[in-house]
mmCIF file of C-alpha atoms in Angstrom:
data_model
loop_
_atom_site.group_PDB
_atom_site.id
_atom_site.type_symbol
_atom_site.label_atom_id
_atom_site.label_comp_id
_atom_site.label_asym_id
_atom_site.label_seq_id
_atom_site.Cartn_x
_atom_site.Cartn_y
_atom_site.Cartn_z
ATOM 1 C CA MET A 1 1.307 16.978 0.587
ATOM 2 C CA GLU A 2 3.913 15.996 2.810
ATOM 3 C CA VAL A 3 5.732 12.932 2.455
ATOM 4 C CA THR A 4 7.163 11.665 5.190
ATOM 5 C CA LEU A 5 9.572 8.502 6.227
ATOM 6 C CA VAL A 6 9.205 6.314 8.836
ATOM 7 C CA GLN A 7 11.395 3.633 9.667
ATOM 8 C CA GLY A 8 8.922 1.049 11.775
ATOM 9 C CA ASP A 9 6.121 -1.024 11.669
ATOM 10 C CA ILE A 10 3.075 0.250 9.475
ATOM 11 C CA THR A 11 0.129 -1.743 12.141
ATOM 12 C CA GLU A 12 1.123 1.192 14.230
ATOM 13 C CA GLN A 13 0.321 3.809 12.714
ATOM 14 C CA ARG A 14 -2.180 6.110 13.462
ATOM 15 C CA VAL A 15 -3.641 7.644 9.981
ATOM 16 C CA ASP A 16 -7.066 7.191 8.244
ATOM 17 C CA ALA A 17 -5.734 5.188 5.411
ATOM 18 C CA ILE A 18 -2.505 2.158 5.760
ATOM 19 C CA VAL A 19 -2.033 0.155 2.110
ATOM 20 C CA ASN A 20 -1.782 -3.191 2.145
ATOM 21 C CA ALA A 21 0.631 -4.325 -0.673
ATOM 22 C CA ALA A 22 -2.090 -7.333 -1.083
ATOM 23 C CA ASN A 23 -2.065 -10.304 -3.245
ATOM 24 C CA SER A 24 -4.344 -10.666 -5.707
ATOM 25 C CA SER A 25 -6.986 -12.638 -3.397
ATOM 26 C CA LEU A 26 -7.502 -10.380 -0.577
ATOM 27 C CA MET A 27 -6.735 -13.662 1.852
ATOM 28 C CA GLY A 28 -3.665 -11.821 3.540
ATOM 29 C CA GLY A 29 -0.277 -13.907 3.484
ATOM 30 C CA GLY A 30 2.881 -13.025 3.928
ATOM 31 C CA GLY A 31 5.180 -10.094 4.992
ATOM 32 C CA VAL A 32 2.550 -6.685 4.904
ATOM 33 C CA ASP A 33 -0.174 -8.462 4.013
ATOM 34 C CA GLY A 34 -0.156 -10.514 7.211
ATOM 35 C CA ALA A 35 1.021 -8.991 9.462
ATOM 36 C CA ILE A 36 -1.855 -6.365 8.241
ATOM 37 C CA HIS A 37 -4.320 -9.031 8.535
ATOM 38 C CA ARG A 38 -3.058 -10.520 11.887
ATOM 39 C CA HIS A 39 -2.702 -7.246 13.372
ATOM 40 C CA GLY A 40 -6.351 -5.728 11.812
ATOM 41 C CA GLY A 41 -8.249 -9.003 13.206
ATOM 42 C CA PRO A 42 -10.678 -11.019 11.319
ATOM 43 C CA GLU A 43 -13.335 -8.049 10.151
ATOM 44 C CA ILE A 44 -10.511 -7.035 7.471
ATOM 45 C CA LEU A 45 -10.455 -10.482 6.637
ATOM 46 C CA GLN A 46 -14.855 -10.821 6.223
ATOM 47 C CA GLU A 47 -15.063 -7.511 4.242
ATOM 48 C CA CYS A 48 -12.128 -8.853 1.619
ATOM 49 C CA ARG A 49 -14.492 -12.481 1.943
ATOM 50 C CA LYS A 50 -17.305 -9.728 0.586
ATOM 51 C CA LEU A 51 -14.731 -8.161 -2.271
ATOM 52 C CA ARG A 52 -14.500 -11.565 -3.354
ATOM 53 C CA ALA A 53 -17.603 -12.715 -4.040
ATOM 54 C CA GLY A 54 -18.767 -9.610 -5.150
ATOM 55 C CA HIS A 55 -16.818 -7.763 -7.846
ATOM 56 C CA TYR A 56 -13.610 -9.129 -7.350
ATOM 57 C CA GLY A 57 -14.738 -12.938 -7.618
ATOM 58 C CA LYS A 58 -11.367 -13.667 -9.538
ATOM 59 C CA GLY A 59 -9.257 -11.217 -7.169
ATOM 60 C CA LEU A 60 -8.080 -8.026 -7.045
ATOM 61 C CA PRO A 61 -6.050 -7.041 -10.232
ATOM 62 C CA THR A 62 -2.331 -5.695 -10.234
ATOM 63 C CA GLY A 63 -2.272 -1.719 -9.655
ATOM 64 C CA MET A 64 -5.844 -1.263 -8.837
ATOM 65 C CA ALA A 65 -6.604 -0.749 -5.489
ATOM 66 C CA VAL A 66 -9.967 -1.345 -2.998
ATOM 67 C CA ALA A 67 -10.956 -0.618 0.794
ATOM 68 C CA THR A 68 -12.473 -1.918 3.794
ATOM 69 C CA THR A 69 -12.270 -1.870 7.618
ATOM 70 C CA ALA A 70 -9.086 -1.383 9.546
ATOM 71 C CA GLY A 71 -10.576 -3.488 12.397
ATOM 72 C CA ARG A 72 -8.356 -3.160 14.873
ATOM 73 C CA LEU A 73 -5.670 -1.238 13.933
ATOM 74 C CA PRO A 74 -5.201 2.465 14.583
ATOM 75 C CA ALA A 75 -5.941 3.696 10.951
ATOM 76 C CA ARG A 76 -9.624 4.087 10.060
ATOM 77 C CA TRP A 77 -8.914 2.033 6.670
ATOM 78 C CA VAL A 78 -7.293 -0.534 4.947
ATOM 79 C CA ILE A 79 -6.460 0.024 1.152
ATOM 80 C CA HIS A 80 -5.599 -3.212 -0.443
ATOM 81 C CA THR A 81 -3.174 -2.934 -3.635
ATOM 82 C CA VAL A 82 -1.734 -5.576 -5.466
ATOM 83 C CA GLY A 83 2.090 -4.973 -6.909
ATOM 84 C CA PRO A 84 3.808 -6.390 -9.487
ATOM 85 C CA VAL A 85 6.165 -8.679 -9.251
ATOM 86 C CA HIS A 86 9.547 -7.875 -10.675
ATOM 87 C CA SER A 87 10.835 -8.255 -13.760
ATOM 88 C CA ARG A 88 14.053 -7.925 -15.750
ATOM 89 C CA SER A 89 12.554 -8.791 -18.563
ATOM 90 C CA ASP A 90 9.119 -7.175 -18.815
ATOM 91 C CA ASP A 91 9.049 -3.489 -17.479
ATOM 92 C CA ARG A 92 5.895 -3.309 -15.048
ATOM 93 C CA SER A 93 6.872 -0.280 -13.854
ATOM 94 C CA GLU A 94 3.413 1.538 -14.737
ATOM 95 C CA LEU A 95 1.619 -0.745 -12.563
ATOM 96 C CA LEU A 96 4.046 0.025 -9.492
ATOM 97 C CA ALA A 97 3.107 3.417 -10.263
ATOM 98 C CA SER A 98 -1.032 2.605 -10.637
ATOM 99 C CA CYS A 99 -1.119 1.143 -7.331
ATOM 100 C CA HIS A 100 0.284 4.196 -5.649
ATOM 101 C CA VAL A 101 -1.871 6.244 -7.519
ATOM 102 C CA GLU A 102 -4.922 4.537 -7.339
ATOM 103 C CA SER A 103 -4.833 3.979 -3.615
ATOM 104 C CA LEU A 104 -4.347 7.654 -3.402
ATOM 105 C CA ARG A 105 -7.651 7.640 -5.676
ATOM 106 C CA VAL A 106 -8.902 5.722 -3.182
ATOM 107 C CA ALA A 107 -7.956 7.558 -0.870
ATOM 108 C CA ASP A 108 -9.675 10.388 -1.626
ATOM 109 C CA GLU A 109 -12.859 8.568 -2.294
ATOM 110 C CA LEU A 110 -12.894 8.063 1.589
ATOM 111 C CA GLY A 111 -12.076 11.093 2.352
ATOM 112 C CA ALA A 112 -8.747 9.848 4.436
ATOM 113 C CA ALA A 113 -6.522 13.111 4.911
ATOM 114 C CA THR A 114 -3.043 11.019 5.988
ATOM 115 C CA VAL A 115 -2.157 7.737 4.009
ATOM 116 C CA ALA A 116 0.601 4.810 5.491
ATOM 117 C CA PHE A 117 2.313 3.318 2.407
ATOM 118 C CA PRO A 118 4.738 0.391 2.884
ATOM 119 C CA ALA A 119 7.455 -0.360 0.099
ATOM 120 C CA ILE A 120 5.162 -2.091 -2.492
ATOM 121 C CA SER A 121 6.914 -5.141 -3.805
ATOM 122 C CA THR A 122 9.951 -5.066 -2.735
ATOM 123 C CA GLY A 123 9.047 -8.339 -0.270
ATOM 124 C CA ILE A 124 8.945 -11.365 -1.580
ATOM 125 C CA TYR A 125 8.438 -9.539 -5.520
ATOM 126 C CA GLY A 126 11.400 -9.082 -5.234
ATOM 127 C CA TRP A 127 11.097 -5.342 -6.560
ATOM 128 C CA PRO A 128 14.794 -3.327 -6.028
ATOM 129 C CA VAL A 129 14.147 -0.788 -3.241
ATOM 130 C CA ASP A 130 15.952 1.665 -5.442
ATOM 131 C CA ASP A 131 13.262 0.962 -8.327
ATOM 132 C CA ALA A 132 10.448 0.821 -6.291
ATOM 133 C CA ALA A 133 11.614 3.984 -4.307
ATOM 134 C CA ARG A 134 11.942 6.302 -6.837
ATOM 135 C CA ILE A 135 8.911 4.746 -8.903
ATOM 136 C CA ALA A 136 6.391 5.265 -5.412
ATOM 137 C CA LEU A 137 8.234 8.228 -4.869
ATOM 138 C CA ASP A 138 7.440 10.048 -8.749
ATOM 139 C CA ALA A 139 3.595 8.624 -8.007
ATOM 140 C CA VAL A 140 3.021 10.307 -5.314
ATOM 141 C CA ARG A 141 4.488 13.299 -6.393
ATOM 142 C CA GLY A 142 2.043 13.099 -9.644
ATOM 143 C CA ALA A 143 -0.725 12.110 -8.195
ATOM 144 C CA ARG A 144 -3.896 14.585 -8.024
ATOM 145 C CA THR A 145 -5.001 14.071 -4.308
ATOM 146 C CA SER A 146 -6.648 15.494 -1.678
ATOM 147 C CA VAL A 147 -3.941 13.502 0.967
ATOM 148 C CA ARG A 148 -2.483 16.172 3.302
ATOM 149 C CA GLU A 149 0.225 13.656 4.439
ATOM 150 C CA VAL A 150 1.572 10.551 2.436
ATOM 151 C CA ARG A 151 3.774 8.486 5.337
ATOM 152 C CA PHE A 152 6.395 5.601 3.652
ATOM 153 C CA VAL A 153 6.669 3.122 6.466
ATOM 154 C CA LEU A 154 9.536 1.207 6.065
ATOM 155 C CA PHE A 155 10.686 -1.766 8.001
ATOM 156 C CA ASP A 156 14.480 -1.870 7.462
ATOM 157 C CA ALA A 157 17.371 0.685 7.492
ATOM 158 C CA VAL A 158 18.422 -0.326 3.688
ATOM 159 C CA ALA A 159 14.576 0.187 2.625
ATOM 160 C CA TYR A 160 14.623 3.723 4.723
ATOM 161 C CA ALA A 161 17.749 4.805 3.455
ATOM 162 C CA ALA A 162 16.646 4.544 0.307
ATOM 163 C CA PHE A 163 13.415 6.516 0.312
ATOM 164 C CA GLU A 164 15.582 9.187 1.957
ATOM 165 C CA THR A 165 17.980 8.895 -0.587
ATOM 166 C CA LEU A 166 14.818 10.013 -3.344
ATOM 167 C CA LEU A 167 13.774 12.073 -0.874
#
C-alpha cells in the first residue's frame, strides 16, 4: 500500500472513499464533519438518519466505522468514524488506531482502492497532532487491507509537517 500526504481540503479529493471524522450522532457537526456534510449534500445526512434509525440508534461508537454515499463529493463513499477525545489521564490511543483500521476494513468491504483520511481527533477533540500522526501512520501501515493508496489530507502546514516527519 502506498501512503501519501496532501495539504488541502478533503472534500475535493478524487478517491473511492473519504473518511469523515464524525461525531457519534452521525448528524454532522463542525470541522471535517461539517465540511463533508455541507459539500456532500443532503444525501449523506439521509443515509446517516437511516443508520441512526436502525443499528446505530444510540450513535456510532468511538473507534468504529460505517459507510454512506458521498453525495455530491468527488468520491463514491464516505466512511464515518468517531475519534476519541484526547485525555491526559486516560490512554485512548487504541481507539484512535481503531478508527483507521476499522475505516480500512469498511473500505475493503466496499471494494475501495483509494482512501483519504483527515487527521482524526486533532481538531476540537484535542489530540496533539504529532501523536495522532504517529498513531495513524502505525495503524495504517499495520492494517491488513486491499486498499492500494491511503492519502492523508491535512488541512494546514503544521499537520502536514507532523505527518511528513513520520512518513
